[in-house]
Coordinates of C-alpha atoms in Angstrom, one line a residue:
X290 CA 179.8 37.3 121.1
X291 CA 183.2 36.5 122.7
X292 CA 185.0 33.7 121.0
X293 CA 187.1 31.7 123.6
X294 CA 190.8 31.7 122.9
X295 CA 191.1 28.0 123.9
X296 CA 188.1 25.7 124.0
X297 CA 188.1 23.0 126.8
X298 CA 186.4 19.6 126.7
X299 CA 183.1 19.1 128.5
X300 CA 184.0 15.7 129.9
X301 CA 183.0 14.9 133.5
X302 CA 184.3 11.3 133.9
X303 CA 187.8 11.1 135.4
X304 CA 188.9 8.4 132.9
X305 CA 187.9 10.7 129.9
X306 CA 189.8 13.7 131.4
X307 CA 192.9 11.6 132.1
X308 CA 192.9 10.2 128.6
X309 CA 192.5 13.7 127.2
X310 CA 195.3 15.1 129.3
X311 CA 197.7 12.3 128.3
X312 CA 196.9 12.3 124.5
X313 CA 195.6 15.8 123.8
X314 CA 195.9 18.5 126.5
X315 CA 195.6 22.3 125.9
X316 CA 198.0 24.0 123.5
X317 CA 201.4 24.6 125.2
X318 CA 201.2 21.5 127.4
X319 CA 202.7 18.0 127.0
X320 CA 202.2 16.1 124.7
X321 CA 201.7 19.3 122.6
X322 CA 199.2 17.5 120.3
X323 CA 197.3 20.8 119.7
X324 CA 200.3 23.1 119.7
X325 CA 203.6 23.8 121.4
X326 CA 202.6 27.3 122.7
X327 CA 199.6 28.4 124.6
X328 CA 198.8 31.2 122.2
X329 CA 199.9 32.2 118.7
X330 CA 202.6 34.8 118.4
X331 CA 201.1 38.3 118.5
X332 CA 202.3 41.0 116.0
X333 CA 203.9 38.4 113.7
X334 CA 202.0 36.4 111.2
X335 CA 203.4 33.0 110.5
X336 CA 203.8 33.9 106.8
X337 CA 207.1 32.9 105.1
X338 CA 208.0 35.0 102.0
X339 CA 209.8 32.8 99.5
X340 CA 212.0 34.4 96.8
X341 CA 215.0 33.6 94.6
X342 CA 215.8 34.6 91.0
X343 CA 218.6 36.3 89.1
X344 CA 221.4 37.9 91.0
X345 CA 221.3 38.9 94.7
X346 CA 220.0 42.4 93.9
X347 CA 216.9 41.1 92.1
X348 CA 216.0 38.8 94.9
X349 CA 216.7 41.5 97.5
X350 CA 214.1 43.7 95.6
X351 CA 211.6 40.9 95.7
X352 CA 212.2 40.4 99.5
X353 CA 211.5 44.1 100.1
X354 CA 208.4 43.9 97.9
X355 CA 206.8 41.0 99.7
X356 CA 207.7 42.2 103.2
X357 CA 206.6 45.8 102.7
X358 CA 204.5 47.0 105.6
X359 CA 204.9 43.6 107.4
X360 CA 206.0 44.2 111.0
X361 CA 208.0 40.9 111.0
X362 CA 210.3 40.0 108.1
X363 CA 210.2 36.2 107.5
X364 CA 212.3 35.6 104.4
X365 CA 212.8 32.2 102.7
X366 CA 215.6 32.0 100.1
X367 CA 215.6 29.8 97.0
X368 CA 219.0 29.2 95.5
X369 CA 219.7 28.3 91.8
X370 CA 221.0 24.8 91.0
X371 CA 224.5 26.1 90.5
X372 CA 224.6 27.1 94.2
X373 CA 222.7 24.0 95.3
X374 CA 225.5 21.8 93.9
X375 CA 228.3 24.0 95.5
X376 CA 229.5 25.4 92.1
X377 CA 230.6 28.9 91.2
X378 CA 229.0 30.8 88.2
X379 CA 231.0 29.9 85.1
X380 CA 230.9 29.8 81.3
X381 CA 230.8 25.9 81.4
X382 CA 227.8 24.8 79.3
X383 CA 226.2 22.8 82.1
X384 CA 226.5 25.9 84.5
X385 CA 226.0 29.1 82.5
X386 CA 222.3 28.6 81.5
X387 CA 221.4 27.8 85.1
X388 CA 222.9 30.9 86.8
X389 CA 220.1 32.7 88.6
X390 CA 217.3 30.6 87.2
X391 CA 214.7 29.0 89.6
X392 CA 216.7 30.5 92.4
X393 CA 219.2 33.2 93.3
X394 CA 222.9 33.0 92.4
X395 CA 225.0 33.2 95.6
X396 CA 228.8 32.4 95.5
X397 CA 230.5 34.6 98.0
X398 CA 230.1 36.7 101.1
X399 CA 229.4 39.9 99.1
X400 CA 226.5 38.2 97.4
X401 CA 225.0 37.4 100.8
X402 CA 225.5 40.9 102.0
X403 CA 223.6 42.3 99.0
X404 CA 220.9 39.6 99.1
X405 CA 219.9 40.6 102.7
X406 CA 220.8 44.3 102.6
X407 CA 218.3 46.5 104.3
X408 CA 217.1 43.8 106.7
X409 CA 218.6 43.9 110.1
X410 CA 219.5 40.2 110.5
X411 CA 220.0 40.5 114.3
X412 CA 216.6 42.0 114.8
X413 CA 214.3 39.5 116.7
X414 CA 211.6 40.2 114.2
X415 CA 213.8 39.2 111.2
X416 CA 214.0 35.5 110.5
X417 CA 215.7 34.0 107.4
X418 CA 215.3 30.5 106.0
X419 CA 217.7 29.1 103.4
X420 CA 216.7 26.2 101.2
X421 CA 220.2 24.7 100.8
X422 CA 221.5 21.2 101.7
X423 CA 224.8 19.9 100.3
X424 CA 226.7 23.2 100.6
X425 CA 224.6 24.4 103.6
X426 CA 227.6 25.0 106.0
X427 CA 229.2 27.4 103.4
X428 CA 226.0 29.3 102.8
X429 CA 225.4 29.4 106.5
X430 CA 228.9 30.9 107.1
X431 CA 228.2 33.5 104.4
X432 CA 224.9 34.4 106.1
X433 CA 226.4 34.6 109.6
X434 CA 229.3 36.8 108.4
X435 CA 226.9 39.1 106.6
X436 CA 224.9 39.4 109.8
X437 CA 228.1 40.1 111.8
X438 CA 229.3 42.8 109.3
X439 CA 225.9 44.5 109.5
X440 CA 226.3 44.9 113.2
X441 CA 229.9 46.2 112.7
X442 CA 228.4 48.8 110.3
X443 CA 225.8 49.9 112.9
X444 CA 228.7 50.2 115.4
X445 CA 230.8 52.3 113.0
X446 CA 227.9 54.7 112.4
X447 CA 226.9 54.9 116.1
X448 CA 230.5 55.8 117.0
X449 CA 231.2 58.2 114.1
X450 CA 233.9 56.1 112.6
X451 CA 232.8 56.3 108.9
X452 CA 235.7 58.5 107.7
X453 CA 238.3 56.3 109.4
X454 CA 236.8 53.1 108.0
X455 CA 236.5 54.5 104.5
X456 CA 240.2 55.4 104.6
X457 CA 241.1 51.8 105.6
X458 CA 239.0 50.5 102.8
X459 CA 240.7 52.9 100.3
X460 CA 244.0 51.4 101.3
X461 CA 242.7 47.9 100.6
X462 CA 241.2 49.0 97.2
X463 CA 243.5 51.7 95.8
X464 CA 241.8 53.7 93.0
X465 CA 244.5 52.9 90.5
X466 CA 244.4 49.1 91.3
X467 CA 243.1 46.5 88.9
X468 CA 240.5 45.1 91.3
X469 CA 237.1 46.9 91.5
X470 CA 235.3 46.9 94.8
X471 CA 232.0 45.0 94.7
X472 CA 228.9 47.2 94.6
X473 CA 225.1 46.8 94.7
X474 CA 223.9 46.7 91.1
X475 CA 221.0 49.2 90.3
X476 CA 219.1 51.4 92.6
X477 CA 218.0 50.3 96.1
X478 CA 214.4 49.2 96.4
X479 CA 211.9 51.0 98.5
X480 CA 212.4 50.0 102.2
X481 CA 216.1 49.2 101.7
X482 CA 218.1 51.6 103.9
X483 CA 221.5 50.3 102.6
X484 CA 222.3 48.4 105.8
X485 CA 224.9 45.7 105.0
X486 CA 226.5 47.5 102.0
X487 CA 229.1 49.7 103.7
X488 CA 231.6 46.8 104.1
X489 CA 231.2 45.2 100.7
X490 CA 234.5 43.8 99.7
X491 CA 235.9 43.8 103.3
X492 CA 234.9 42.3 106.6
X493 CA 234.5 43.9 110.0
X494 CA 237.7 42.4 111.4
X495 CA 239.7 44.3 108.8
X496 CA 238.4 47.7 109.9
X497 CA 237.7 47.4 113.7
X498 CA 239.9 46.5 116.6
X499 CA 239.9 42.7 117.4
X500 CA 238.2 42.9 120.8
X501 CA 235.4 45.1 119.4
X502 CA 234.9 42.8 116.4
X503 CA 234.8 39.6 118.7
X504 CA 232.3 41.2 121.0
X505 CA 230.0 42.2 118.1
X506 CA 230.4 38.7 116.6
X507 CA 229.4 36.9 119.9
X508 CA 226.4 39.2 120.4
X509 CA 225.2 38.7 116.8
X510 CA 225.5 34.9 116.9
X511 CA 223.4 34.8 120.0
X512 CA 220.6 37.0 118.4
X513 CA 220.4 35.9 114.8
X514 CA 217.2 34.0 113.9
X515 CA 216.3 31.6 111.1
X516 CA 217.0 28.2 109.7
X517 CA 219.2 26.4 107.2
X518 CA 217.8 23.3 105.6
X519 CA 221.0 21.1 105.6
X520 CA 219.0 17.8 105.8
X521 CA 221.3 15.4 103.9
X522 CA 219.3 12.3 104.7
X523 CA 216.2 13.4 102.8
X524 CA 218.5 14.5 99.9
X525 CA 219.7 11.0 99.5
X526 CA 216.2 9.6 99.9
X527 CA 214.3 12.1 97.7
X528 CA 215.7 15.4 96.4
X529 CA 219.1 14.3 95.2
X530 CA 221.2 17.5 95.7
X531 CA 224.0 15.6 97.5
X532 CA 227.5 16.7 96.8
X533 CA 229.6 15.1 99.6
X534 CA 229.5 11.5 100.9
X535 CA 226.7 11.0 103.4
X536 CA 229.1 10.3 106.2
X537 CA 231.1 13.5 105.6
X538 CA 227.9 15.5 105.1
X539 CA 226.7 14.2 108.5
X540 CA 230.0 15.2 110.1
X541 CA 229.6 18.8 108.7
X542 CA 226.1 19.0 110.1
X543 CA 227.5 17.8 113.5
X544 CA 230.3 20.4 113.3
X545 CA 227.7 23.2 112.7
X546 CA 225.6 22.1 115.7
X547 CA 228.7 21.8 117.9
X548 CA 229.7 25.4 116.8
X549 CA 226.1 26.6 117.7
X550 CA 226.4 25.1 121.2
X551 CA 229.8 26.5 121.8
X552 CA 228.8 30.0 120.5
X553 CA 225.4 30.2 122.1
X554 CA 223.5 30.2 118.8
X555 CA 220.1 29.6 120.4
X556 CA 217.6 31.1 117.9
X557 CA 218.8 29.6 114.7
X558 CA 218.0 26.1 113.6
X559 CA 221.0 24.1 112.4
X560 CA 218.8 21.8 110.3
X561 CA 215.3 21.8 109.0
X562 CA 214.4 18.1 108.9
X563 CA 212.4 18.0 105.7
X564 CA 209.4 15.9 104.6
X565 CA 208.4 18.3 101.9
X566 CA 210.7 17.0 99.3
X567 CA 209.9 13.4 100.3
X568 CA 206.2 14.3 99.6
X569 CA 207.1 16.2 96.4
X570 CA 209.0 13.1 95.1
X571 CA 205.8 11.1 95.4
X572 CA 205.4 9.8 99.0
X573 CA 201.9 9.7 100.6
X574 CA 201.4 11.8 103.8
X575 CA 202.1 8.9 106.2
X576 CA 205.3 7.9 104.5
X577 CA 206.4 11.6 104.4
X578 CA 205.8 11.9 108.2
X579 CA 207.3 8.5 109.1
X580 CA 210.5 9.1 107.0
X581 CA 210.9 12.6 108.3
X582 CA 210.6 11.8 112.0
X583 CA 212.9 8.8 111.5
X584 CA 215.5 11.0 109.9
X585 CA 215.1 13.4 112.9
X586 CA 215.7 10.7 115.4
X587 CA 218.8 9.6 113.4
X588 CA 220.2 13.1 113.8
X589 CA 219.5 12.9 117.5
X590 CA 221.3 9.6 117.8
X591 CA 224.3 10.9 115.8
X592 CA 224.6 14.1 117.8
X593 CA 224.4 12.2 121.1
X594 CA 227.1 9.8 119.8
X595 CA 229.3 12.9 119.4
X596 CA 228.9 13.7 123.1
X597 CA 226.4 16.6 122.7
X598 CA 223.7 17.1 125.4
X599 CA 220.2 16.5 124.2
X600 CA 219.0 19.8 125.7
X601 CA 221.8 21.7 124.0
X602 CA 220.9 20.6 120.5
X603 CA 217.3 19.5 120.3
X604 CA 216.0 23.1 120.4
X605 CA 218.1 23.8 117.3
X606 CA 216.2 21.1 115.3
X607 CA 213.2 22.2 113.2
X608 CA 210.9 20.3 110.8
X609 CA 209.4 21.1 107.4
X610 CA 206.3 19.3 106.0
X611 CA 204.2 19.5 102.8
X612 CA 200.5 20.0 103.2
X613 CA 198.5 18.3 100.4
X614 CA 194.8 17.9 100.2
X615 CA 194.4 14.3 101.5
X616 CA 192.6 13.9 104.9
X617 CA 195.8 12.8 106.7
X618 CA 197.4 16.2 106.1
X619 CA 194.8 17.7 108.5
X620 CA 196.6 16.0 111.4
X621 CA 200.2 15.8 110.3
X622 CA 201.4 18.4 112.9
X623 CA 199.3 16.8 115.7
X624 CA 200.9 13.4 115.2
X625 CA 204.4 14.8 114.7
X626 CA 204.3 16.8 117.9
X627 CA 202.8 13.9 119.9
X628 CA 205.4 11.3 118.8
X629 CA 208.3 13.7 119.1
X630 CA 207.3 14.9 122.6
X631 CA 206.8 11.4 124.0
X632 CA 210.1 10.1 122.6
X633 CA 212.0 13.2 123.8
X634 CA 210.5 12.9 127.3
X635 CA 210.4 9.1 127.8
X636 CA 213.4 7.9 125.8
X637 CA 215.9 10.8 125.9
X638 CA 214.7 12.4 129.2
X639 CA 214.9 15.8 127.5
X640 CA 213.5 19.0 129.0
X641 CA 210.3 20.7 128.0
X642 CA 211.9 23.0 125.4
X643 CA 213.5 20.0 123.7
X644 CA 210.1 18.2 123.6
X645 CA 208.5 20.9 121.5
X646 CA 208.6 20.0 117.8
X647 CA 208.6 23.2 115.7
X648 CA 207.7 23.0 112.1
X649 CA 207.1 24.9 108.9
X650 CA 204.5 24.0 106.3
X651 CA 204.5 24.7 102.6
X652 CA 201.4 24.0 100.6
X653 CA 201.9 21.2 98.1
X654 CA 203.8 22.0 94.9
X655 CA 202.8 18.7 93.5
X656 CA 199.1 19.7 93.7
X657 CA 199.7 22.7 91.4
X658 CA 198.7 22.1 87.8
X659 CA 199.5 23.9 84.6
X660 CA 195.9 23.5 83.4
X661 CA 193.3 25.9 84.8
X662 CA 196.1 27.5 86.9
X663 CA 193.6 29.9 88.6
X664 CA 192.2 26.8 90.4
X665 CA 195.6 26.3 92.1
X666 CA 194.8 29.2 94.6
X667 CA 191.7 27.3 95.7
X668 CA 193.8 24.2 96.5
X669 CA 196.4 26.3 98.2
X670 CA 193.8 28.0 100.4
X671 CA 192.4 24.6 101.6
X672 CA 195.9 23.4 102.4
X673 CA 196.7 26.6 104.3
X674 CA 193.5 26.1 106.3
X675 CA 194.8 22.6 107.4
X676 CA 198.1 24.2 108.4
X677 CA 196.7 27.2 110.4
X678 CA 194.1 25.1 112.1
X679 CA 196.8 22.7 113.1
X680 CA 198.9 25.5 114.7
X681 CA 201.9 25.2 112.4
X682 CA 204.8 27.6 113.4
X683 CA 205.3 29.1 110.0
X684 CA 203.6 28.7 106.6
X685 CA 204.5 29.3 103.0
X686 CA 201.6 29.4 100.5
X687 CA 202.5 28.6 96.9
X688 CA 201.7 31.0 94.1
X689 CA 199.2 29.7 91.5
X690 CA 201.7 30.0 88.6
X691 CA 204.5 27.9 90.2
X692 CA 203.6 25.0 87.9
X693 CA 205.1 27.0 85.1
X694 CA 207.4 29.8 86.3
X695 CA 209.1 31.3 89.3
X696 CA 206.2 33.4 90.9
X697 CA 205.5 36.8 89.5
X698 CA 204.8 39.8 91.7
X699 CA 201.1 39.5 91.1
X700 CA 200.9 35.8 91.9
X701 CA 203.0 36.2 95.0
X702 CA 200.7 38.9 96.3
X703 CA 197.7 36.6 95.9
X704 CA 199.6 33.7 97.6
X705 CA 200.4 36.0 100.6
X706 CA 196.8 37.2 100.7
X707 CA 195.6 33.7 101.2
X708 CA 197.4 33.5 104.6
X709 CA 196.5 37.0 105.7
X710 CA 192.8 36.6 104.9
X711 CA 192.7 33.4 107.0
X712 CA 194.7 35.0 109.8
X713 CA 193.0 38.4 109.9
X714 CA 189.5 37.8 108.6
X715 CA 188.5 34.2 109.2
X716 CA 186.6 34.1 112.5
X717 CA 187.5 30.5 113.6
X718 CA 191.2 31.2 113.2
X719 CA 190.9 33.5 116.3
X720 CA 190.5 30.3 118.4
X721 CA 193.8 28.5 119.3
X722 CA 192.5 24.9 119.0
X723 CA 189.7 24.8 116.5
X724 CA 190.2 21.1 115.5
X725 CA 190.3 19.6 119.0
X726 CA 187.3 17.5 120.0
X727 CA 186.3 16.6 116.5
X728 CA 185.6 12.9 116.2
X729 CA 187.2 12.6 112.8
X730 CA 190.3 14.6 113.7
X731 CA 190.8 12.4 116.9
X732 CA 190.3 9.2 114.9
X733 CA 192.6 10.3 112.1
X734 CA 195.3 11.3 114.6
X735 CA 195.2 7.8 116.2
X736 CA 195.2 6.1 112.8
X737 CA 198.1 8.2 111.4
X738 CA 200.1 7.8 114.5
X739 CA 199.7 4.0 114.4
X740 CA 200.6 3.9 110.7
X741 CA 203.8 6.0 111.4
X742 CA 204.9 3.7 114.2
X743 CA 204.4 0.7 112.0
X744 CA 206.6 2.3 109.4
X745 CA 209.2 2.9 112.1
X746 CA 209.2 -0.9 112.7
X747 CA 209.8 -1.6 109.0
X748 CA 212.8 0.9 109.0
X749 CA 214.2 -0.7 112.2
X750 CA 214.0 -4.2 110.6
X751 CA 216.3 -2.9 107.8
X752 CA 219.0 -1.6 110.2
X753 CA 217.6 1.9 110.9
X754 CA 217.5 4.9 108.6
X755 CA 221.1 4.5 107.3
X756 CA 220.8 0.8 107.0
X757 CA 217.5 1.1 105.0
X758 CA 219.2 3.7 102.8
X759 CA 221.9 1.2 101.9
X760 CA 219.3 -0.9 100.0
X761 CA 217.4 2.2 98.8
X762 CA 214.3 1.3 100.8
X763 CA 213.1 4.8 101.2
X764 CA 213.7 5.7 97.5
X765 CA 211.9 2.6 96.4
X766 CA 208.9 3.2 98.6
X767 CA 208.6 6.9 97.5
X768 CA 208.8 5.8 93.8
X769 CA 206.1 3.1 94.2
X770 CA 203.7 5.6 95.9
X771 CA 204.5 8.2 93.2
X772 CA 203.6 5.8 90.5
X773 CA 200.4 4.8 92.2
X774 CA 199.3 8.5 92.6
X775 CA 200.2 9.3 89.0
X776 CA 198.3 6.2 87.7
X777 CA 195.1 7.2 89.6
X778 CA 195.5 10.7 88.2
X779 CA 196.0 9.4 84.7
X780 CA 193.0 7.0 84.7
X781 CA 190.8 9.6 86.4
X782 CA 190.1 7.5 89.5
X783 CA 191.6 10.4 91.4
X784 CA 189.6 13.4 90.1
X785 CA 191.5 16.6 89.7
X786 CA 189.1 19.5 88.8
X787 CA 190.1 21.2 85.5
X788 CA 192.8 18.6 84.8
X789 CA 191.1 15.2 84.3
X790 CA 187.5 16.1 85.1
X791 CA 185.2 19.2 84.8
X792 CA 187.2 20.3 81.8
X793 CA 186.5 23.7 80.2
X794 CA 185.0 24.1 76.7
X795 CA 188.6 24.3 75.3
X796 CA 189.5 21.0 77.0
X797 CA 191.5 22.7 79.8
X798 CA 194.8 23.1 77.9
X799 CA 198.1 24.0 79.6
X800 CA 198.0 27.8 80.3
X801 CA 200.8 29.8 78.7
X802 CA 201.8 32.4 81.3
X803 CA 201.9 36.1 80.4
X804 CA 205.3 36.5 82.2
X805 CA 208.1 34.0 82.8
X806 CA 210.9 34.9 85.2
X807 CA 214.4 34.1 83.9
X808 CA 217.9 35.5 84.8
X809 CA 219.2 38.0 82.3
X810 CA 222.5 37.8 80.4
X811 CA 223.6 40.9 82.3
X812 CA 223.0 39.3 85.7
X813 CA 224.9 36.1 84.6
X814 CA 227.9 38.1 83.2
X815 CA 228.1 40.3 86.3
X816 CA 228.2 37.2 88.6
X817 CA 231.1 35.7 86.6
X818 CA 233.0 39.0 86.4
X819 CA 232.5 39.7 90.1
X820 CA 233.7 36.2 91.0
X821 CA 236.8 36.7 88.8
X822 CA 237.5 39.9 90.6
X823 CA 237.2 38.1 94.0
X824 CA 239.6 35.4 93.0
X825 CA 242.3 37.8 91.7
X826 CA 242.0 40.0 94.9
X827 CA 241.9 37.3 97.5
X828 CA 244.0 34.6 95.7
X829 CA 246.8 34.3 98.3
X830 CA 244.5 34.6 101.3
X831 CA 242.0 32.1 99.8
X832 CA 244.8 29.5 99.4
X833 CA 245.8 29.7 103.0
X834 CA 242.2 29.5 104.3
X835 CA 241.5 26.5 102.1
X836 CA 244.5 24.7 103.6
X837 CA 243.2 25.4 107.1
X838 CA 239.8 24.0 106.2
X839 CA 241.4 20.8 104.8
X840 CA 243.7 20.5 107.8
X841 CA 240.7 20.8 110.2
X842 CA 238.9 18.0 108.2
X843 CA 242.0 15.7 108.4
X844 CA 242.8 16.5 112.0
X845 CA 239.2 15.9 113.1
X846 CA 238.8 19.5 114.2
X847 CA 235.6 21.6 113.8
X848 CA 235.4 22.3 110.1
X849 CA 232.6 24.9 110.4
X850 CA 234.8 27.0 112.7
X851 CA 237.3 27.2 109.9
X852 CA 234.6 27.8 107.3
X853 CA 233.4 30.9 109.2
X854 CA 236.9 32.4 108.4
X855 CA 237.4 30.9 104.9
X856 CA 234.0 32.2 103.7
X857 CA 235.3 35.8 104.2
X858 CA 237.7 35.4 101.3
X859 CA 236.8 32.2 99.4
X860 CA 234.1 31.5 96.8
X861 CA 231.6 28.6 97.2
X862 CA 233.2 26.6 94.4
X863 CA 236.7 26.9 95.9
X864 CA 235.5 25.6 99.2
X865 CA 233.5 22.7 97.7
X866 CA 236.5 21.5 95.7
X867 CA 238.7 21.7 98.8
X868 CA 236.2 19.6 100.8
X869 CA 236.0 17.1 98.0
X870 CA 239.7 16.4 98.4
X871 CA 239.3 15.5 102.1
X872 CA 235.7 14.3 102.4
X873 CA 235.0 12.6 99.0
X874 CA 232.2 13.2 96.5
X875 CA 228.8 11.7 96.7
X876 CA 228.2 8.4 94.9
X877 CA 224.8 6.7 94.9
X878 CA 224.6 3.1 96.2
X879 CA 223.9 0.7 93.3

């Protein structure tokens, strides 16, 4: 039997057809309720492969493991808390123990080159997502420079310039010198051809003529694909990794977007407007969606106030939602697409590309439990079904042991299999709009949309998103909803199988994992030694570049433009401290 790609309604009355066209429509047509593209992308599963632990080499090995034999490389990067707060690896007691734990340690350009080595970052089938917020502009600059230097390396090889380039590098790093040139630690994993490692310790502009380098840079920026989280509003509201004042962080975000417009960066998202962390902090699905969309419209208004054109920046905005198990999650994408499309078209008069809301889903971390951890895969499968049936643009499925540890190789393989089995084996997933026409889905869509618009009114009454943040409205609401959820869980009114009901004969104790992932002492020591090397080698250059960054901030020039140069020689911590001097540190409203 032939399964139709798109199922159409069987209405005959003109009124029903008109209402369906205005509120639903086929995938790929306004208001994009059922999806922003007519068909799913062929030859590329929407799977996102999340990794981050130890030093860049260990995470690079995990990336190659999870993307082995996958035609498209969709990599998501988790950073350790040292990096998330813009610090350098150090012996400081509050830093040392966190280096490379629950995320990868990245503090300079060479780290980024090693992290993504063996993946051609300018290949249209490679897409890299970075979960970083406060120091997002710096990590983005490291990533962009790593991508540019990869293409410089390919140019060098294609034109037989290896010997000439190696001589230039030898002059920069004389054999008798004190400074060792950075190197990839350990052996390259299967699938890593070493791309990105030729220019460790140097940058393309040091070994190639200026005009050649500038041409490669321009081409790379127009091709590179991925997203950087950078959403500072939800950090203040929910996740808390704020380092700069909110106003200065917004300015940095605006500078990144301005740079993207001026340099034709069309395939990279300058911000991933995130509801996931709002949900993880305790918000219910409606609050998650309302706060996230409201934050998105706040960025739109801010970028417009800076003189940017809606059609230049709206396609560089993406969204990120959590999918739990509540019924509202079944329609979260439908409602988000519909509200965004109508606002973009009717309020901002944006073009069709700008009306399309693109979003990533991660299955709910909060729904994972340390008791009966095998059951977590069942919950994740159901949440993934919601996401795939709702035509999400990319999806990350959590590993069952994430309630206890950074995922192991075995648990990650199972998490990936969940998506692949749905995409490759489940018959109904071959249809593009399996949920359209269901009475409950249509009713839920209308109910959730109405609830989100009501929440918009409450935010507007408090002076908009930034005004509401002044009185901590969003934080208060998230905390109240979190308390409500935890109370129901504790009393058993909200049944969780294997946790508060259907307990095993042993009483469902917390599972002790066979393997717990932690950074090794060697990895921590190498990161500190490598950083010390960088500081001694680039000391004079770094000082000049940091002055240029501070000058750009004071003179109201584009800070990200200077960061693209500063990140070639400066460490993350150096840049963070320099920006503190001109932009101020974050202080929570009391």
